[in-house]
Tab-separated table of C-alpha atoms in Angstrom:
chain	number	residue	atom	x	y	z
A	1386	UNK	CA	94.735	108.790	90.732
A	1387	UNK	CA	90.978	108.601	90.336
A	1388	UNK	CA	88.676	111.571	90.776
A	1389	UNK	CA	87.292	110.091	93.996
A	1390	UNK	CA	90.783	110.268	95.514
A	1391	UNK	CA	91.617	113.816	94.470
A	1392	UNK	CA	90.533	115.482	97.729
A	1393	UNK	CA	90.757	112.548	100.164
A	1394	UNK	CA	88.327	111.692	102.974
A	1395	UNK	CA	87.340	109.114	105.582
A	1396	UNK	CA	83.784	108.874	106.907
A	1397	UNK	CA	82.146	106.214	109.065
A	1398	UNK	CA	78.712	105.772	110.662
A	1399	UNK	CA	77.840	103.239	113.354
A	1400	UNK	CA	74.605	102.144	114.990
A	1401	UNK	CA	74.352	101.621	118.725
A	1402	UNK	CA	71.631	101.108	121.312
A	1403	UNK	CA	69.144	103.963	120.802
A	1404	UNK	CA	71.900	106.090	119.300
A	1405	UNK	CA	73.928	106.471	116.123
A	1406	UNK	CA	77.339	108.005	115.530
A	1407	UNK	CA	78.874	109.510	112.431
A	1408	UNK	CA	82.504	110.600	112.199
A	1409	UNK	CA	84.737	112.124	109.556
A	1410	UNK	CA	88.270	113.360	109.065
A	1411	UNK	CA	88.901	117.067	108.371
A	1412	UNK	CA	91.437	117.075	105.564
A	1413	UNK	CA	90.891	118.861	102.287
A	1414	UNK	CA	93.695	117.964	99.907
A	1415	UNK	CA	94.647	118.495	96.301
A	1416	UNK	CA	96.484	115.311	95.486
A	1417	UNK	CA	99.507	115.375	97.783
A	1418	UNK	CA	99.055	118.944	99.074
A	1419	UNK	CA	96.937	119.484	102.177
A	1420	UNK	CA	95.001	122.694	101.720
A	1421	UNK	CA	92.641	122.739	104.706
A	1422	UNK	CA	92.669	120.925	108.034
A	1423	UNK	CA	89.180	122.014	109.075
A	1424	UNK	CA	86.994	121.019	106.146
A	1425	UNK	CA	83.424	120.029	107.017
A	1426	UNK	CA	82.171	116.782	105.495
A	1427	UNK	CA	79.341	115.853	107.862
A	1428	UNK	CA	76.297	118.110	107.820
A	1429	UNK	CA	73.089	118.250	109.860
A	1430	UNK	CA	69.976	117.704	107.765
A	1431	UNK	CA	67.558	117.849	110.683
A	1432	UNK	CA	68.124	117.811	114.453
A	1433	UNK	CA	68.245	114.007	114.328
A	1434	UNK	CA	69.682	113.227	110.898
A	1435	UNK	CA	73.201	113.844	109.657
A	1436	UNK	CA	74.717	113.197	106.257
A	1437	UNK	CA	78.403	112.515	105.600
A	1438	UNK	CA	79.750	113.169	102.099
A	1439	UNK	CA	83.048	111.565	101.112
A	1440	UNK	CA	84.459	112.237	97.657
A	1441	UNK	CA	85.104	115.243	95.457
A	1442	UNK	CA	84.952	118.373	97.638
A	1443	UNK	CA	83.176	120.595	95.130
A	1444	UNK	CA	80.359	118.051	94.868
A	1445	UNK	CA	80.289	117.759	98.671
A	1446	UNK	CA	79.532	121.458	98.975
A	1447	UNK	CA	77.101	121.553	96.056
A	1448	UNK	CA	75.167	118.498	97.171
A	1449	UNK	CA	74.813	119.759	100.724
A	1450	UNK	CA	73.255	122.993	99.427
A	1451	UNK	CA	70.873	121.004	97.225
A	1452	UNK	CA	69.892	118.750	100.114
A	1453	UNK	CA	69.207	121.765	102.281
A	1454	UNK	CA	66.883	123.198	99.666
A	1455	UNK	CA	64.983	119.960	99.125
A	1456	UNK	CA	64.608	119.321	102.868
A	1457	UNK	CA	63.352	122.859	103.490
A	1458	UNK	CA	60.821	122.483	100.684
A	1459	UNK	CA	59.750	119.134	102.147
A	1460	UNK	CA	59.212	120.802	105.515
A	1461	UNK	CA	57.066	123.534	103.995
A	1462	UNK	CA	54.909	121.122	102.032
A	1463	UNK	CA	54.593	118.274	104.554
A	1464	UNK	CA	54.620	120.491	107.665
A	1465	UNK	CA	56.929	118.039	109.422
A	1466	UNK	CA	60.650	117.211	109.421
A	1467	UNK	CA	61.882	114.560	107.052
A	1468	UNK	CA	62.615	111.069	108.376
A	1469	UNK	CA	66.131	109.645	107.750
A	1470	UNK	CA	64.769	106.794	105.636
A	1471	UNK	CA	62.815	109.158	103.432
A	1472	UNK	CA	65.841	111.436	103.141
A	1473	UNK	CA	67.976	108.494	101.953
A	1474	UNK	CA	65.525	107.738	99.198
A	1475	UNK	CA	65.494	111.406	98.240
A	1476	UNK	CA	69.304	111.413	97.997
A	1477	UNK	CA	69.299	108.197	95.999
A	1478	UNK	CA	66.904	109.693	93.483
A	1479	UNK	CA	68.893	112.923	93.234
A	1480	UNK	CA	72.062	110.942	92.479
A	1481	UNK	CA	70.444	108.685	89.883
A	1482	UNK	CA	69.110	111.761	88.079
A	1483	UNK	CA	72.755	112.326	87.213
A	1484	UNK	CA	73.353	108.726	86.163
A	1485	UNK	CA	75.435	109.657	83.055
A	1486	UNK	CA	77.356	112.528	84.622
A	1487	UNK	CA	77.356	111.744	88.321
A	1488	UNK	CA	78.240	113.631	91.450
A	1489	UNK	CA	81.490	112.127	92.734
A	1490	UNK	CA	80.318	111.493	96.277
A	1491	UNK	CA	79.147	108.356	98.083
A	1492	UNK	CA	76.827	109.674	100.822
A	1493	UNK	CA	76.486	108.174	104.291
A	1494	UNK	CA	73.345	108.955	106.294
A	1495	UNK	CA	72.886	108.476	110.027
A	1496	UNK	CA	69.917	109.424	112.174
A	1497	UNK	CA	67.107	108.493	114.541
A	1498	UNK	CA	63.613	108.018	113.194
A	1499	UNK	CA	60.426	109.326	114.842
A	1500	UNK	CA	60.391	106.317	117.182
A	1501	UNK	CA	64.031	106.931	118.233
A	1502	UNK	CA	65.127	103.861	116.345
A	1503	UNK	CA	68.679	104.099	114.933
A	1504	UNK	CA	68.997	104.317	111.148
A	1505	UNK	CA	72.147	104.259	109.010
A	1506	UNK	CA	72.637	103.792	105.316
A	1507	UNK	CA	75.172	104.429	102.578
A	1508	UNK	CA	75.088	104.581	98.830
A	1509	UNK	CA	77.400	104.600	95.833
A	1510	UNK	CA	77.839	107.599	93.570
A	1511	UNK	CA	74.779	106.758	91.465
A	1512	UNK	CA	72.443	106.083	94.349
A	1513	UNK	CA	72.449	102.362	95.104
A	1514	UNK	CA	71.209	102.153	98.701
A	1515	UNK	CA	72.968	99.987	101.269
A	1516	UNK	CA	70.943	99.556	104.486
A	1517	UNK	CA	73.325	98.139	107.031
A	1518	UNK	CA	72.479	97.301	110.608
A	1519	UNK	CA	76.008	97.787	111.920
A	1520	UNK	CA	78.223	100.320	110.158
A	1521	UNK	CA	78.757	102.158	106.891
A	1522	UNK	CA	82.162	103.387	105.663
A	1523	UNK	CA	83.303	105.656	102.851
A	1524	UNK	CA	86.199	107.637	101.442
A	1525	UNK	CA	89.797	106.909	100.491
A	1526	UNK	CA	90.328	105.095	103.809
A	1527	UNK	CA	87.260	102.878	103.349
A	1528	UNK	CA	89.234	99.634	103.081
A	1529	UNK	CA	90.998	100.423	106.351
A	1530	UNK	CA	87.698	101.430	107.942
A	1531	UNK	CA	86.065	98.135	106.936
A	1532	UNK	CA	88.800	96.257	108.750
A	1533	UNK	CA	88.627	98.442	111.855
A	1534	UNK	CA	84.832	98.396	112.106
A	1535	UNK	CA	84.611	94.655	111.528
A	1536	UNK	CA	86.979	94.113	114.448
A	1537	UNK	CA	85.770	96.765	116.885
A	1538	UNK	CA	82.006	97.023	116.387
A	1539	UNK	CA	79.578	95.073	118.504
A	1540	UNK	CA	75.802	95.486	118.757
A	1541	UNK	CA	73.978	97.592	121.364
A	1542	UNK	CA	76.763	99.976	122.348
A	1543	UNK	CA	75.685	102.944	124.479
A	1544	UNK	CA	76.628	106.532	123.546
A	1545	UNK	CA	79.923	106.568	125.489
A	1546	UNK	CA	81.078	103.195	124.201
A	1547	UNK	CA	79.953	104.022	120.690
A	1548	UNK	CA	81.968	107.222	120.816
A	1549	UNK	CA	85.090	105.308	121.879
A	1550	UNK	CA	84.593	102.640	119.239
A	1551	UNK	CA	83.963	104.964	116.320
A	1552	UNK	CA	86.849	107.254	117.300
A	1553	UNK	CA	89.340	104.412	117.558
A	1554	UNK	CA	88.162	102.935	114.267
A	1555	UNK	CA	88.505	106.250	112.446
A	1556	UNK	CA	91.858	107.252	113.940
A	1557	UNK	CA	93.491	103.899	113.233
A	1558	UNK	CA	92.101	103.820	109.691
A	1559	UNK	CA	93.258	107.300	108.677
A	1560	UNK	CA	96.740	106.689	110.116
A	1561	UNK	CA	97.240	104.131	107.379
A	1562	UNK	CA	95.877	106.319	104.570
A	1563	UNK	CA	98.046	109.051	103.106
A	1564	UNK	CA	95.074	111.092	101.829
A	1565	UNK	CA	92.871	111.364	104.916
A	1566	UNK	CA	93.269	112.446	108.507
A	1567	UNK	CA	94.621	115.754	109.813
A	1568	UNK	CA	91.989	115.929	112.521
A	1569	UNK	CA	88.580	114.329	113.041
A	1570	UNK	CA	85.074	115.185	114.254
A	1571	UNK	CA	82.481	112.822	115.748
A	1572	UNK	CA	78.736	113.377	116.159
A	1573	UNK	CA	76.731	111.137	118.500
A	1574	UNK	CA	72.992	111.402	117.890
A	1575	UNK	CA	70.852	110.431	120.868
A	1576	UNK	CA	67.161	111.049	121.634
A	1577	UNK	CA	68.230	113.779	124.099
A	1578	UNK	CA	70.389	115.607	121.595
A	1579	UNK	CA	73.549	115.598	119.527
A	1580	UNK	CA	77.041	115.539	121.054
A	1581	UNK	CA	79.812	116.819	118.807
A	1582	UNK	CA	83.470	116.232	119.603
A	1583	UNK	CA	86.728	117.086	117.855
A	1584	UNK	CA	89.309	114.350	118.276
A	1585	UNK	CA	93.004	114.936	118.642
A	1586	UNK	CA	94.734	113.053	115.863
A	1587	UNK	CA	98.037	113.036	113.990
A	1588	UNK	CA	98.493	116.052	111.748
A	1589	UNK	CA	100.767	114.388	109.236
B	880	UNK	CA	121.784	93.267	76.926
B	881	UNK	CA	123.599	96.504	76.251
B	882	UNK	CA	123.305	99.097	78.945
B	883	UNK	CA	123.102	102.706	77.928
B	884	UNK	CA	126.488	103.732	79.336
B	885	UNK	CA	128.311	100.856	77.689
B	886	UNK	CA	126.815	101.693	74.343
B	887	UNK	CA	128.142	105.234	74.565
B	888	UNK	CA	131.413	104.816	76.434
B	889	UNK	CA	134.772	104.119	74.814
B	890	UNK	CA	136.163	101.393	77.023
B	891	UNK	CA	139.700	101.207	75.743
B	892	UNK	CA	141.867	103.837	77.453
B	893	UNK	CA	145.194	102.061	76.892
B	894	UNK	CA	146.392	104.731	74.399
B	895	UNK	CA	146.361	107.178	77.306
B	896	UNK	CA	148.422	104.852	79.462
B	897	UNK	CA	145.438	103.996	81.612
B	898	UNK	CA	144.796	100.331	82.065
B	899	UNK	CA	141.721	98.668	83.421
B	900	UNK	CA	142.675	98.214	87.069
B	901	UNK	CA	140.070	97.110	89.559
B	902	UNK	CA	139.978	100.362	91.406
B	903	UNK	CA	140.130	102.904	88.591
B	904	UNK	CA	137.544	101.776	86.066
B	905	UNK	CA	133.793	102.093	86.393
B	906	UNK	CA	132.507	99.731	89.031
B	907	UNK	CA	130.118	97.263	87.508
B	908	UNK	CA	128.061	96.521	90.581
B	909	UNK	CA	125.909	93.405	90.782
B	910	UNK	CA	124.445	91.962	87.594
B	911	UNK	CA	120.722	91.379	87.149
B	912	UNK	CA	118.677	88.919	85.193
B	913	UNK	CA	116.347	90.769	82.874
B	914	UNK	CA	113.043	89.641	81.401
B	915	UNK	CA	113.521	87.716	78.154
B	916	UNK	CA	112.483	89.740	75.142
B	917	UNK	CA	113.590	92.771	73.236
B	918	UNK	CA	112.636	95.449	75.763
B	919	UNK	CA	112.808	94.340	79.383
B	920	UNK	CA	112.488	97.901	80.648
B	921	UNK	CA	109.123	98.343	78.942
B	922	UNK	CA	107.964	95.015	80.344
B	923	UNK	CA	108.813	96.185	83.848
B	924	UNK	CA	107.112	99.544	83.321
B	925	UNK	CA	103.956	97.815	82.109
B	926	UNK	CA	103.334	96.064	85.398
B	927	UNK	CA	105.036	98.266	87.958
B	928	UNK	CA	103.640	101.670	88.817
B	929	UNK	CA	106.551	103.752	90.076
B	930	UNK	CA	104.634	107.038	90.223
B	931	UNK	CA	101.372	106.068	91.961
B	932	UNK	CA	99.410	106.868	88.832
B	933	UNK	CA	97.367	103.783	88.054
B	934	UNK	CA	95.466	101.708	90.567
B	935	UNK	CA	95.903	98.489	88.637
B	936	UNK	CA	99.668	98.187	88.812
B	937	UNK	CA	102.095	96.892	91.419
B	938	UNK	CA	102.981	99.725	93.749
B	939	UNK	CA	106.528	100.387	94.876
B	940	UNK	CA	107.107	101.770	98.357
B	941	UNK	CA	108.030	105.472	98.141
B	942	UNK	CA	108.958	108.360	100.377
B	943	UNK	CA	109.230	111.248	101.350
B	944	UNK	CA	110.894	114.392	102.669
B	945	UNK	CA	114.635	114.498	103.234
B	946	UNK	CA	116.973	117.412	103.717
B	947	UNK	CA	120.620	118.109	104.409
B	948	UNK	CA	122.674	121.252	104.786
B	949	UNK	CA	126.249	122.236	105.544
B	950	UNK	CA	126.966	124.708	108.296
B	951	UNK	CA	130.051	125.823	110.154
B	952	UNK	CA	130.178	122.780	112.417
B	953	UNK	CA	129.423	120.060	109.844
B	954	UNK	CA	126.386	118.717	108.017
B	955	UNK	CA	122.873	118.227	109.389
B	956	UNK	CA	120.789	115.469	107.784
B	957	UNK	CA	117.079	115.143	108.607
B	958	UNK	CA	114.301	112.958	107.197
B	959	UNK	CA	110.734	111.868	107.851
B	960	UNK	CA	109.932	108.152	108.118
B	961	UNK	CA	106.838	107.431	106.033
B	962	UNK	CA	106.713	104.927	103.154
B	963	UNK	CA	103.638	104.825	100.926
B	964	UNK	CA	102.640	102.231	98.357
B	965	UNK	CA	100.089	104.118	96.287
B	966	UNK	CA	97.892	105.787	98.908
B	967	UNK	CA	98.392	103.176	101.596
B	968	UNK	CA	100.836	104.102	104.304
B	969	UNK	CA	103.084	101.086	104.330
B	970	UNK	CA	105.192	102.190	107.260
B	971	UNK	CA	105.687	105.144	109.611
B	972	UNK	CA	109.064	103.991	110.938
B	973	UNK	CA	111.323	103.729	107.890
B	974	UNK	CA	115.007	104.565	108.220
B	975	UNK	CA	115.631	106.960	105.370
B	976	UNK	CA	119.133	107.868	106.492
B	977	UNK	CA	121.431	105.101	105.381
B	978	UNK	CA	124.627	104.751	107.378
B	979	UNK	CA	127.118	103.981	104.638
B	980	UNK	CA	130.028	103.995	107.086
B	981	UNK	CA	130.803	105.848	110.331
B	982	UNK	CA	131.587	109.124	108.529
B	983	UNK	CA	129.324	108.960	105.450
B	984	UNK	CA	125.547	109.154	105.337
B	985	UNK	CA	123.139	108.703	102.429
B	986	UNK	CA	119.444	109.632	102.319
B	987	UNK	CA	116.506	107.831	100.758
B	988	UNK	CA	113.938	109.513	98.515
B	989	UNK	CA	112.006	107.959	95.664
B	990	UNK	CA	111.899	104.186	95.522
B	991	UNK	CA	112.733	102.744	98.932
B	992	UNK	CA	114.216	99.517	97.605
B	993	UNK	CA	116.308	101.323	95.005
B	994	UNK	CA	117.850	103.637	97.591
B	995	UNK	CA	118.524	100.961	100.224
B	996	UNK	CA	120.057	98.557	97.741
B	997	UNK	CA	122.341	100.908	95.842
B	998	UNK	CA	123.539	102.716	98.938
B	999	UNK	CA	124.473	99.400	100.458
B	1000	UNK	CA	126.429	98.564	97.302
B	1001	UNK	CA	128.063	101.997	97.692
B	1002	UNK	CA	128.982	101.093	101.284
B	1003	UNK	CA	130.644	97.940	100.042
B	1004	UNK	CA	132.630	99.785	97.351
B	1005	UNK	CA	133.712	102.465	99.857
B	1006	UNK	CA	135.061	99.743	102.126
B	1007	UNK	CA	136.954	98.137	99.218
B	1008	UNK	CA	138.421	101.555	98.427
B	1009	UNK	CA	139.642	101.884	102.004
B	1010	UNK	CA	141.261	98.472	101.876
B	1011	UNK	CA	142.996	99.120	98.577
B	1012	UNK	CA	144.127	102.697	99.243
B	1013	UNK	CA	144.635	102.636	103.010
B	1014	UNK	CA	142.673	105.834	103.455
B	1015	UNK	CA	139.062	106.932	103.701
B	1016	UNK	CA	137.182	107.765	100.535
B	1017	UNK	CA	136.281	111.404	99.928
B	1018	UNK	CA	132.645	112.495	99.741
B	1019	UNK	CA	133.185	113.583	96.133
B	1020	UNK	CA	134.510	110.162	95.147
B	1021	UNK	CA	131.806	108.269	97.017
B	1022	UNK	CA	129.028	110.301	95.444
B	1023	UNK	CA	130.603	109.850	92.020
B	1024	UNK	CA	130.723	106.080	92.524
B	1025	UNK	CA	127.011	106.045	93.319
B	1026	UNK	CA	126.175	108.257	90.357
B	1027	UNK	CA	128.136	106.035	87.980
B	1028	UNK	CA	126.557	102.871	89.419
B	1029	UNK	CA	123.018	103.993	88.716
B	1030	UNK	CA	123.781	105.726	85.422
B	1031	UNK	CA	124.060	102.296	83.785
B	1032	UNK	CA	120.376	101.803	84.516
B	1033	UNK	CA	119.164	105.141	83.284
B	1034	UNK	CA	115.787	104.831	81.608
B	1035	UNK	CA	115.024	101.472	83.158
B	1036	UNK	CA	112.787	102.789	85.902
B	1037	UNK	CA	115.062	103.243	88.912
B	1038	UNK	CA	113.747	105.989	91.165
B	1039	UNK	CA	116.336	107.367	93.550
B	1040	UNK	CA	117.040	110.886	94.776
B	1041	UNK	CA	119.722	110.770	97.404
B	1042	UNK	CA	122.095	113.081	99.216
B	1043	UNK	CA	125.564	111.887	100.192
B	1044	UNK	CA	126.844	113.734	103.234
B	1045	UNK	CA	130.153	113.296	105.010
B	1046	UNK	CA	133.313	114.824	106.378
B	1047	UNK	CA	136.608	114.344	104.541
B	1048	UNK	CA	139.968	116.164	104.193
B	1049	UNK	CA	138.239	119.111	102.562
B	1050	UNK	CA	135.819	119.496	105.458
B	1051	UNK	CA	132.037	118.923	105.354
B	1052	UNK	CA	130.838	117.528	102.003
B	1053	UNK	CA	127.333	117.297	100.542
B	1054	UNK	CA	126.284	116.024	97.118
B	1055	UNK	CA	122.907	115.341	95.514
B	1056	UNK	CA	122.796	112.250	93.283
B	1057	UNK	CA	119.780	110.896	91.430
B	1058	UNK	CA	118.758	108.094	89.115
B	1059	UNK	CA	118.482	110.504	86.178
B	1060	UNK	CA	122.243	110.987	86.333
B	1061	UNK	CA	122.477	114.319	88.181
B	1062	UNK	CA	125.299	114.830	90.637
B	1063	UNK	CA	125.632	118.307	92.096
B	1064	UNK	CA	127.339	119.882	95.105
B	1065	UNK	CA	125.780	122.598	97.222
B	1066	UNK	CA	125.359	123.766	100.820
B	1067	UNK	CA	121.656	122.977	101.103
B	1068	UNK	CA	119.342	120.380	99.565
B	1069	UNK	CA	115.880	119.003	100.141
B	1070	UNK	CA	114.605	115.987	98.191
B	1071	UNK	CA	111.234	114.287	97.918
B	1072	UNK	CA	107.546	115.032	97.545
B	1073	UNK	CA	107.619	117.270	100.616
B	1074	UNK	CA	110.812	119.073	99.630
B	1075	UNK	CA	109.098	122.267	98.500
B	1076	UNK	CA	107.601	122.781	101.960
B	1077	UNK	CA	110.936	122.066	103.626
B	1078	UNK	CA	112.673	124.582	101.335
B	1079	UNK	CA	110.247	127.247	102.510
B	1080	UNK	CA	111.400	126.854	106.092
B	1081	UNK	CA	115.068	126.308	105.202
B	1082	UNK	CA	115.272	129.316	102.887
B	1083	UNK	CA	113.765	131.531	105.581
B	1084	UNK	CA	115.960	130.481	108.504
B	1085	UNK	CA	119.172	128.916	107.190
B	1086	UNK	CA	122.509	130.565	107.926
B	1087	UNK	CA	125.969	129.016	107.555
B	1088	UNK	CA	126.964	130.468	110.956
B	1089	UNK	CA	124.268	128.727	112.986
B	1090	UNK	CA	125.081	126.927	116.208
B	1091	UNK	CA	124.208	123.241	116.401
B	1092	UNK	CA	121.058	123.677	118.488
B	1093	UNK	CA	119.669	126.244	116.070
B	1094	UNK	CA	120.581	124.110	113.063
B	1095	UNK	CA	118.770	121.114	114.541
B	1096	UNK	CA	115.736	123.259	115.281
B	1097	UNK	CA	115.586	124.545	111.695
B	1098	UNK	CA	115.908	121.003	110.338
B	1099	UNK	CA	113.225	119.686	112.697
B	1100	UNK	CA	110.802	122.459	111.808
B	1101	UNK	CA	111.414	122.010	108.096
B	1102	UNK	CA	110.604	118.295	108.265
B	1103	UNK	CA	107.592	118.971	110.476
B	1104	UNK	CA	106.156	121.520	108.035
B	1105	UNK	CA	106.675	119.158	105.137
B	1106	UNK	CA	104.926	116.306	106.947
B	1107	UNK	CA	102.019	118.578	107.786
B	1108	UNK	CA	101.392	119.691	104.209
B	1109	UNK	CA	102.517	116.686	102.203
B	1110	UNK	CA	100.280	113.622	102.327
B	1111	UNK	CA	103.179	111.298	101.493
B	1112	UNK	CA	105.462	112.453	104.329
B	1113	UNK	CA	105.016	111.826	108.037
B	1114	UNK	CA	105.865	109.586	110.962
B	1115	UNK	CA	108.948	110.578	112.945
B	1116	UNK	CA	111.789	113.044	112.403
B	1117	UNK	CA	115.225	111.453	112.243
B	1118	UNK	CA	118.199	113.781	112.578
B	1119	UNK	CA	121.924	113.245	112.215
B	1120	UNK	CA	124.903	115.566	112.635
B	1121	UNK	CA	128.011	114.770	110.601
B	1122	UNK	CA	131.092	116.165	112.306
B	1123	UNK	CA	134.815	115.694	111.951
B	1124	UNK	CA	134.736	112.586	114.112
B	1125	UNK	CA	131.903	111.009	112.148
B	1126	UNK	CA	128.126	111.157	112.292
B	1127	UNK	CA	125.996	111.288	115.423
B	1128	UNK	CA	122.297	110.344	115.595
B	1129	UNK	CA	119.723	112.255	117.673
B	1130	UNK	CA	116.636	111.000	119.543
B	1131	UNK	CA	113.567	110.457	117.375
B	1132	UNK	CA	110.645	112.843	117.518
B	1133	UNK	CA	107.076	111.922	116.599
B	1134	UNK	CA	105.569	114.398	114.175
B	1135	UNK	CA	102.120	113.722	115.605
B	1136	UNK	CA	103.232	115.308	118.856
B	1137	UNK	CA	105.309	118.058	117.252
B	1138	UNK	CA	102.142	119.674	115.877
B	1139	UNK	CA	100.663	120.185	119.334
B	1140	UNK	CA	104.063	121.270	120.690
B	1141	UNK	CA	104.423	123.976	118.027
B	1142	UNK	CA	100.804	125.092	118.453
B	1143	UNK	CA	100.177	125.241	122.199
B	1144	UNK	CA	97.390	127.753	121.576
B	1145	UNK	CA	95.243	125.117	119.806
B	1146	UNK	CA	92.295	124.267	122.025
B	1147	UNK	CA	89.912	121.833	120.430
B	1148	UNK	CA	86.228	122.686	120.801
B	1149	UNK	CA	84.557	119.962	122.873
B	1150	UNK	CA	87.844	118.123	123.105
B	1151	UNK	CA	87.632	114.391	123.603
B	1152	UNK	CA	89.537	114.722	126.853
B	1153	UNK	CA	86.588	116.348	128.634
B	1154	UNK	CA	83.770	114.110	129.879
B	1155	UNK	CA	80.870	113.375	127.586
B	1156	UNK	CA	78.051	115.826	128.189
B	1157	UNK	CA	74.822	116.071	126.277
B	1158	UNK	CA	74.132	119.246	124.310
B	1159	UNK	CA	70.446	120.175	124.551
B	1160	UNK	CA	68.304	120.151	121.406
B	1161	UNK	CA	67.960	123.664	119.951
């Protein structure tokens, strides 16, 4: 079993009409054993930008703390909040700095820029950026998520429809992956604010 | 190709007055074509990943959590229903209790194909025994037949951990048989990747003097707890009760719903059932 599969995760981000959504499962495992069913993998970076971190749990926690520090420093120096696109480039650079001893996470970023335009992107564990217009997937259930998103996603979904779509995609994907699931959380980021929902899923 | 048992066994028992009748000697079972070459077992191991260790190899479907225990009114057998091939959940509706005949049950843990196939061969041999001897086979004899069948293939990569449960002249019978050659009798067993979690529940609540309803509840809870903690167990709980008149199956229960039934106090924050409302920006 590879190191990226040790803890297990499933994270997906989707772009809609003037909104983005990012969702993740809540399992923390150690190979077959499920240790926690309430493990946070999606973190707020600013009020309008969220980052999802699938992969090795220790690196998830460490990287989030490092991001927090860099974003706070950015805010002090620039006297403004960081844009999602700029944040992605920051993350990419931070990962490539560890090119020969990488962090075992493949971050997914979702947010709204200063003009309320939706922005999503993903990257591999050494920082290769993937700017998609539709959806980004990651984690042990990523193959399943690709299939679900490809079938269910359509452009210009409003917040309610986007919530339905991303929830169905995530739930169906994790129900076919032994290492992810055990609960899920969805964040919908709109210009008016962020809506966070826990979804009722299978706990097996 | 010499199988391990044949290399070690002395086949000629005629000096003891025992001749090689069809129903007394070791049952050969079906014969298999093996890969040409000096070490077919190694060839198979090279390409087939039986333990979900390497991503590059062919994955065999595995389970699971299974349990069985004797109590005053018979034997309870309970299993989950998930089969995984590597980390992919291949199925959530697998029948891991194999109905060998109306009074004998076998369980499936380890390789799904290995268990289904060999327990079906066991069913066939039990039927032949009945026809030859005009009486039902005992649980001890049936489990021994299965153990001897798979012992010939020891070391060749079979993965099977099964419990044979039934009711015979001696009362309720329960044996554990596996592909390593173990065959042991006891009142309580749990087999599979989720067995440790099931043992926790069983060891806390099991009593020989339980009534049926209580026994079923203990079995159901044990499987549920195993499916919750073990990534490779899940799906539905299948339960059987083996009594003097034969086995009886019970309605299936979905583990996904059992969680919320056992935890009615769980209220999700901002549950998806409530209408979508916008949280104001801080």
